PDB file of C-alpha atoms in Angstrom:
ATOM      1  CA  MET G 297      -0.102   0.073  -0.079  1.00 57.00           C
ATOM      2  CA  GLY G 298       2.855   2.405   0.972  1.00 62.00           C
ATOM      3  CA  VAL G 299       4.635   1.729  -2.338  1.00 68.00           C
ATOM      4  CA  LYS G 300       1.592   2.388  -4.514  1.00 68.00           C
ATOM      5  CA  GLN G 301       0.993   5.628  -2.562  1.00 71.00           C
ATOM      6  CA  SER G 302       4.743   6.710  -3.239  1.00 78.00           C
ATOM      7  CA  LYS G 303       4.361   5.848  -7.093  1.00 73.00           C
ATOM      8  CA  LEU G 304       1.080   7.816  -7.290  1.00 75.00           C
ATOM      9  CA  GLU G 305       2.688  10.787  -5.576  1.00 77.00           C
ATOM     10  CA  LYS G 306       5.791  10.870  -7.820  1.00 76.00           C
ATOM     11  CA  LEU G 307       3.318  10.604 -10.887  1.00 74.00           C
ATOM     12  CA  ALA G 308       1.368  13.611  -9.450  1.00 74.00           C
ATOM     13  CA  LEU G 309       4.547  15.413  -9.041  1.00 75.00           C
ATOM     14  CA  ALA G 310       5.737  14.852 -12.556  1.00 77.00           C
ATOM     15  CA  LEU G 311       2.364  15.782 -14.029  1.00 76.00           C
ATOM     16  CA  GLN G 312       2.410  18.947 -11.949  1.00 75.00           C
ATOM     17  CA  ASN G 313       5.953  20.021 -13.304  1.00 76.00           C
ATOM     18  CA  SER G 314       5.081  19.432 -16.660  1.00 76.00           C
ATOM     19  CA  LEU G 315       1.893  21.334 -16.437  1.00 74.00           C
ATOM     20  CA  ARG G 316       3.800  24.250 -14.723  1.00 76.00           C
ATOM     21  CA  ARG G 317       6.517  24.160 -17.364  1.00 76.00           C
ATOM     22  CA  ASP G 318       3.758  24.241 -20.165  1.00 73.00           C
ATOM     23  CA  SER G 319       1.984  27.098 -18.457  1.00 73.00           C
ATOM     24  CA  GLY G 320       5.303  28.989 -17.858  1.00 70.00           C
ATOM     25  CA  LYS G 321       6.360  28.361 -21.613  1.00 71.00           C
ATOM     26  CA  GLY G 322       2.870  29.922 -22.556  1.00 70.00           C
ATOM     27  CA  LEU G 323       3.133  32.760 -20.272  1.00 72.00           C
ATOM     28  CA  GLN G 324       6.658  33.573 -21.440  1.00 74.00           C
ATOM     29  CA  SER G 325       5.540  33.371 -25.241  1.00 77.00           C
ATOM     30  CA  GLU G 326       2.809  35.614 -24.357  1.00 78.00           C
ATOM     31  CA  ASP G 327       5.115  38.162 -22.603  1.00 80.00           C
ATOM     32  CA  ILE G 328       7.604  38.070 -25.582  1.00 83.00           C
ATOM     33  CA  ALA G 329       4.604  38.516 -28.122  1.00 82.00           C
ATOM     34  CA  SER G 330       3.257  41.588 -25.932  1.00 85.00           C
ATOM     35  CA  LEU G 331       6.894  42.836 -25.596  1.00 86.00           C
ATOM     36  CA  LEU G 332       7.412  42.611 -29.334  1.00 87.00           C
ATOM     37  CA  LEU G 333       3.972  44.253 -30.125  1.00 89.00           C
ATOM     38  CA  GLN G 334       4.983  47.221 -27.693  1.00 89.00           C
ATOM     39  CA  ILE G 335       8.177  47.720 -29.575  1.00 90.00           C
ATOM     40  CA  SER G 336       6.649  47.531 -32.853  1.00 91.00           C
ATOM     41  CA  GLN G 337       3.857  50.009 -31.831  1.00 91.00           C
ATOM     42  CA  ARG G 338       6.495  52.386 -30.420  1.00 91.00           C
ATOM     43  CA  ALA G 339       8.508  52.260 -33.570  1.00 92.00           C
ATOM     44  CA  ALA G 340       5.320  52.864 -35.671  1.00 92.00           C
ATOM     45  CA  THR G 341       4.286  55.775 -33.469  1.00 92.00           C
ATOM     46  CA  ARG G 342       7.806  57.171 -33.913  1.00 92.00           C
ATOM     47  CA  ILE G 343       7.850  56.845 -37.756  1.00 93.00           C
ATOM     48  CA  GLN G 344       4.280  58.455 -37.762  1.00 92.00           C
ATOM     49  CA  ALA G 345       5.369  61.459 -35.706  1.00 91.00           C
ATOM     50  CA  ALA G 346       8.546  61.795 -37.780  1.00 92.00           C
ATOM     51  CA  TRP G 347       6.566  61.761 -41.081  1.00 92.00           C
ATOM     52  CA  ARG G 348       3.723  64.195 -39.583  1.00 90.00           C
ATOM     53  CA  GLY G 349       6.831  66.587 -38.667  1.00 87.00           C
ATOM     54  CA  TYR G 350       8.371  66.490 -41.904  1.00 88.00           C
ATOM     55  CA  TRP G 351       4.944  67.041 -43.700  1.00 89.00           C
ATOM     56  CA  VAL G 352       4.346  69.920 -41.427  1.00 84.00           C
ATOM     57  CA  ARG G 353       7.800  71.470 -41.922  1.00 80.00           C
ATOM     58  CA  LYS G 354       7.290  71.139 -45.696  1.00 83.00           C
ATOM     59  CA  ARG G 355       3.564  72.037 -46.135  1.00 84.00           C
ATOM     60  CA  VAL G 356       2.614  74.276 -43.349  1.00 84.00           C
ATOM     61  CA  PHE G 357       4.044  77.761 -42.793  1.00 85.00           C
ATOM     62  CA  CYS G 358       5.539  78.545 -39.280  1.00 83.00           C
ATOM     63  CA  TYR G 359       6.350  82.309 -38.598  1.00 88.00           C
ATOM     64  CA  ARG G 360       8.444  81.647 -35.743  1.00 87.00           C
ATOM     65  CA  LEU G 361      10.426  78.942 -37.437  1.00 83.00           C
ATOM     66  CA  TYR G 362      10.864  81.412 -40.366  1.00 88.00           C
ATOM     67  CA  VAL G 363      11.914  84.246 -38.011  1.00 92.00           C
ATOM     68  CA  ASP G 364      14.621  81.904 -36.562  1.00 93.00           C
ATOM     69  CA  TRP G 365      15.743  80.908 -39.928  1.00 91.00           C
ATOM     70  CA  ARG G 366      16.161  84.649 -40.981  1.00 94.00           C
ATOM     71  CA  GLY G 367      18.009  85.339 -37.825  1.00 94.00           C
ATOM     72  CA  ARG G 368      20.557  82.486 -38.487  1.00 94.00           C
ATOM     73  CA  CYS G 369      20.843  83.677 -42.139  1.00 94.00           C
ATOM     74  CA  LEU G 370      21.556  87.273 -41.012  1.00 94.00           C
ATOM     75  CA  HIS G 371      24.181  86.198 -38.517  1.00 94.00           C
ATOM     76  CA  ARG G 372      25.910  83.984 -40.927  1.00 93.00           C
ATOM     77  CA  GLY G 373      25.816  86.808 -43.360  1.00 92.00           C
ATOM     78  CA  ARG G 374      27.264  89.232 -40.964  1.00 93.00           C
ATOM     79  CA  LEU G 375      30.210  86.708 -40.074  1.00 92.00           C
ATOM     80  CA  LEU G 376      30.893  86.267 -43.774  1.00 92.00           C
ATOM     81  CA  MET G 377      30.951  90.093 -44.351  1.00 93.00           C
ATOM     82  CA  GLN G 378      33.527  90.541 -41.554  1.00 92.00           C
ATOM     83  CA  GLU G 379      35.655  87.942 -42.748  1.00 90.00           C
ATOM     84  CA  MET G 380      35.494  89.367 -46.352  1.00 91.00           C
ATOM     85  CA  LEU G 381      36.242  92.954 -44.906  1.00 91.00           C
ATOM     86  CA  HIS G 382      39.185  91.391 -42.855  1.00 91.00           C
ATOM     87  CA  GLN G 383      40.602  89.734 -46.029  1.00 90.00           C
ATOM     88  CA  ARG G 384      40.183  92.919 -48.077  1.00 91.00           C
ATOM     89  CA  GLU G 385      42.129  94.885 -45.497  1.00 92.00           C
ATOM     90  CA  LEU G 386      44.783  92.377 -45.561  1.00 91.00           C
ATOM     91  CA  LEU G 387      45.091  92.619 -49.329  1.00 90.00           C
ATOM     92  CA  GLU G 388      45.048  96.418 -49.310  1.00 92.00           C
ATOM     93  CA  GLU G 389      47.677  96.498 -46.767  1.00 91.00           C
ATOM     94  CA  GLU G 390      49.919  94.138 -48.565  1.00 91.00           C
ATOM     95  CA  ASP G 391      49.345  96.029 -51.858  1.00 90.00           C
ATOM     96  CA  ARG G 392      50.087  99.513 -50.094  1.00 90.00           C
ATOM     97  CA  CYS G 393      53.461  98.035 -48.418  1.00 90.00           C
ATOM     98  CA  LYS G 394      54.222  96.573 -51.900  1.00 89.00           C
ATOM     99  CA  ALA G 395      53.627 100.114 -53.604  1.00 89.00           C
ATOM    100  CA  GLU G 396      55.592 101.865 -50.823  1.00 86.00           C
ATOM    101  CA  SER G 397      58.504  99.368 -51.358  1.00 86.00           C
ATOM    102  CA  GLU G 398      58.446  99.920 -55.171  1.00 86.00           C
ATOM    103  CA  ALA G 399      58.142 103.477 -54.806  1.00 81.00           C
ATOM    104  CA  GLY G 400      60.989 103.796 -52.279  1.00 77.00           C
ATOM    105  CA  LYS G 401      63.263 101.684 -54.546  1.00 80.00           C
ATOM    106  CA  CYS G 402      62.373 104.095 -57.666  1.00 79.00           C
ATOM    107  CA  CYS G 403      62.939 107.167 -55.546  1.00 74.00           C
ATOM    108  CA  GLN G 404      66.261 105.574 -54.370  1.00 72.00           C
ATOM    109  CA  LEU G 405      67.239 104.927 -57.945  1.00 75.00           C
ATOM    110  CA  VAL G 406      66.667 108.320 -59.151  1.00 72.00           C
ATOM    111  CA  LEU G 407      68.378 109.794 -56.117  1.00 70.00           C
ATOM    112  CA  ARG G 408      71.370 107.557 -56.988  1.00 70.00           C
ATOM    113  CA  LYS G 409      71.416 108.951 -60.681  1.00 67.00           C
ATOM    114  CA  LEU G 410      71.084 112.412 -59.308  1.00 70.00           C
ATOM    115  CA  HIS G 411      74.121 112.106 -56.939  1.00 66.00           C
ATOM    116  CA  HIS G 412      76.250 114.506 -59.014  1.00 63.00           C
ATOM    117  CA  LEU G 413      73.752 117.307 -58.460  1.00 66.00           C
ATOM    118  CA  VAL G 414      74.157 117.344 -54.743  1.00 64.00           C
ATOM    119  CA  SER G 415      75.562 120.810 -53.605  1.00 63.00           C
ATOM    120  CA  THR G 416      79.084 121.045 -52.036  1.00 60.00           C
ATOM    121  CA  LYS G 417      81.099 123.876 -50.510  1.00 56.00           C
ATOM    122  CA  SER G 418      82.606 124.914 -53.676  1.00 55.00           C
ATOM    123  CA  THR G 419      79.751 124.081 -56.072  1.00 58.00           C
ATOM    124  CA  PRO G 420      76.101 124.978 -55.184  1.00 60.00           C
ATOM    125  CA  GLY G 421      73.564 122.447 -56.357  1.00 62.00           C
ATOM    126  CA  VAL G 422      70.412 122.902 -58.392  1.00 60.00           C
ATOM    127  CA  PHE G 423      68.239 121.638 -55.772  1.00 63.00           C
ATOM    128  CA  ASN G 424      69.580 123.818 -52.861  1.00 64.00           C
ATOM    129  CA  SER G 425      66.820 126.441 -53.059  1.00 61.00           C
ATOM    130  CA  PRO G 426      65.414 127.912 -49.735  1.00 62.00           C
ATOM    131  CA  ARG G 427      62.205 128.891 -51.532  1.00 65.00           C
ATOM    132  CA  ASN G 428      61.092 125.426 -52.713  1.00 63.00           C
ATOM    133  CA  PRO G 429      60.572 123.078 -49.909  1.00 63.00           C
ATOM    134  CA  SER G 430      59.964 120.297 -52.148  1.00 63.00           C
ATOM    135  CA  VAL G 431      63.381 120.723 -54.030  1.00 64.00           C
ATOM    136  CA  ARG G 432      64.786 121.208 -50.667  1.00 64.00           C
ATOM    137  CA  ALA G 433      63.683 117.845 -49.737  1.00 65.00           C
ATOM    138  CA  VAL G 434      65.321 116.295 -52.680  1.00 68.00           C
ATOM    139  CA  GLU G 435      68.686 117.957 -51.706  1.00 69.00           C
ATOM    140  CA  ASP G 436      68.118 116.429 -48.188  1.00 68.00           C
ATOM    141  CA  GLY G 437      67.752 113.035 -49.858  1.00 69.00           C
ATOM    142  CA  LEU G 438      70.679 113.382 -51.906  1.00 67.00           C
ATOM    143  CA  ARG G 439      72.654 114.204 -48.838  1.00 66.00           C
ATOM    144  CA  LYS G 440      71.342 111.159 -46.947  1.00 68.00           C
ATOM    145  CA  LEU G 441      72.083 108.847 -49.800  1.00 65.00           C
ATOM    146  CA  ARG G 442      74.260 105.725 -49.020  1.00 61.00           C
ATOM    147  CA  PHE G 443      75.297 103.721 -51.983  1.00 57.00           C
ATOM    148  CA  HIS G 444      75.977 100.579 -50.196  1.00 52.00           C
ATOM    149  CA  SER G 445      72.278 100.185 -49.393  1.00 53.00           C
ATOM    150  CA  MET G 446      71.047 101.116 -52.823  1.00 51.00           C
ATOM    151  CA  PRO G 447      69.094  98.427 -54.593  1.00 50.00           C
ATOM    152  CA  SER G 448      71.052  97.269 -57.770  1.00 50.00           C
ATOM    153  CA  THR G 449      67.839  96.352 -59.799  1.00 49.00           C
ATOM    154  CA  VAL G 450      64.744  98.256 -60.539  1.00 45.00           C
ATOM    155  CA  PRO G 451      61.258  96.667 -60.368  1.00 45.00           C
ATOM    156  CA  THR G 452      59.553  96.335 -63.773  1.00 46.00           C
ATOM    157  CA  ASN G 453      56.074  95.515 -62.858  1.00 46.00           C
ATOM    158  CA  ASN G 454      54.981  99.319 -62.214  1.00 46.00           C
ATOM    159  CA  GLY G 455      53.536 101.626 -64.738  1.00 45.00           C
ATOM    160  CA  SER G 456      56.653 103.772 -65.239  1.00 49.00           C
ATOM    161  CA  ALA G 457      58.853 100.930 -66.368  1.00 52.00           C
ATOM    162  CA  ASP G 458      59.846 102.399 -69.643  1.00 54.00           C
ATOM    163  CA  GLN G 459      60.823 105.535 -67.968  1.00 54.00           C
ATOM    164  CA  VAL G 460      62.915 103.702 -65.270  1.00 52.00           C
ATOM    165  CA  ARG G 461      64.809 101.859 -68.061  1.00 55.00           C
ATOM    166  CA  ALA G 462      65.305 105.214 -69.942  1.00 56.00           C
ATOM    167  CA  LEU G 463      66.807 106.730 -66.796  1.00 52.00           C
ATOM    168  CA  ASP G 464      69.103 103.432 -66.329  1.00 54.00           C
ATOM    169  CA  TRP G 465      70.140 103.671 -69.918  1.00 52.00           C
ATOM    170  CA  GLU G 466      71.196 107.413 -69.696  1.00 52.00           C
ATOM    171  CA  ALA G 467      72.911 106.747 -66.380  1.00 49.00           C
ATOM    172  CA  THR G 468      74.823 103.822 -67.898  1.00 51.00           C
ATOM    173  CA  HIS G 469      76.005 105.633 -70.975  1.00 51.00           C
ATOM    174  CA  SER G 470      76.329 109.183 -69.828  1.00 48.00           C
ATOM    175  CA  ARG G 471      76.968 108.625 -66.244  1.00 45.00           C
ATOM    176  CA  LYS G 472      74.894 111.685 -65.577  1.00 46.00           C
ATOM    177  CA  LEU G 473      71.162 112.559 -65.654  1.00 46.00           C
ATOM    178  CA  SER G 474      70.107 115.892 -66.861  1.00 49.00           C
ATOM    179  CA  VAL G 475      68.280 118.463 -64.804  1.00 46.00           C
ATOM    180  CA  GLN G 476      65.643 118.637 -67.480  1.00 46.00           C
ATOM    181  CA  ARG G 477      64.940 114.886 -67.206  1.00 50.00           C
ATOM    182  CA  ALA G 478      64.958 115.081 -63.406  1.00 49.00           C
ATOM    183  CA  LEU G 479      62.301 117.900 -63.428  1.00 49.00           C
ATOM    184  CA  HIS G 480      59.984 115.870 -65.830  1.00 51.00           C
ATOM    185  CA  LEU G 481      59.545 112.841 -63.552  1.00 51.00           C
ATOM    186  CA  PRO G 482      56.275 111.118 -63.133  1.00 53.00           C
ATOM    187  CA  GLU G 483      53.949 112.606 -60.357  1.00 57.00           C
ATOM    188  CA  THR G 484      54.393 109.521 -58.088  1.00 53.00           C
ATOM    189  CA  TRP G 485      57.977 110.033 -57.904  1.00 54.00           C
ATOM    190  CA  LYS G 486      57.685 113.743 -57.221  1.00 51.00           C
ATOM    191  CA  THR G 487      55.352 113.020 -54.316  1.00 58.00           C
ATOM    192  CA  ARG G 488      57.743 110.470 -53.114  1.00 53.00           C
ATOM    193  CA  LEU G 489      60.587 112.917 -53.328  1.00 51.00           C
ATOM    194  CA  ARG G 490      58.796 115.453 -51.208  1.00 55.00           C
ATOM    195  CA  SER G 491      58.583 112.872 -48.519  1.00 55.00           C
ATOM    196  CA  LEU G 492      62.345 112.143 -48.601  1.00 48.00           C
ATOM    197  CA  PRO G 493      63.101 113.512 -45.133  1.00 47.00           C
ATOM    198  CA  SER G 494      61.174 110.526 -43.657  1.00 40.00           C
ATOM    199  CA  ILE G 495      63.187 108.010 -45.321  1.00 38.00           C
ATOM    200  CA  SER G 496      65.791 106.155 -43.098  1.00 37.00           C
ATOM    201  CA  THR G 497      69.107 105.909 -44.388  1.00 34.00           C
TER     202      THR G 497
END
């Protein structure tokens, strides 16, 4: 009697375990199915929201977004304008320095060709005139001239290249520059000659 009872209990336990296992598997599969359904619903909701937002942005006019976009465009335009102005200032400064350097070289070349016209104790020069300050500036420049610092070549990329070559040819062949040629120099050279006291030797 006791053996039969123990066998019946074991069979009952086995049946209960199998039932619990099957019910647990069913609940687990239901949970997994519900979880997958929730995930798919969330993804569908997100896709729908994204599509609605895209459609609204493309089809519906929003003044606030338009004002924000216009402000961003204006700010970007100001930054671009400042950058362009800065680049323009740099280019103008570079061109100005280049022009001043070329003008200085031309003036030094002219003074080098006019060195025989400087006034001395025995011979007064043609530029030693107290009544004409611009000519007096040429005289001062001739006195300050130092040949060891003079350029040996002349820049040929300026507008007076032909006149520079003519002066160079005359100085090479005749070793002297006539006063008439010196008085008919270009206006840019005359302006530079007037500012000769500020040129460092």
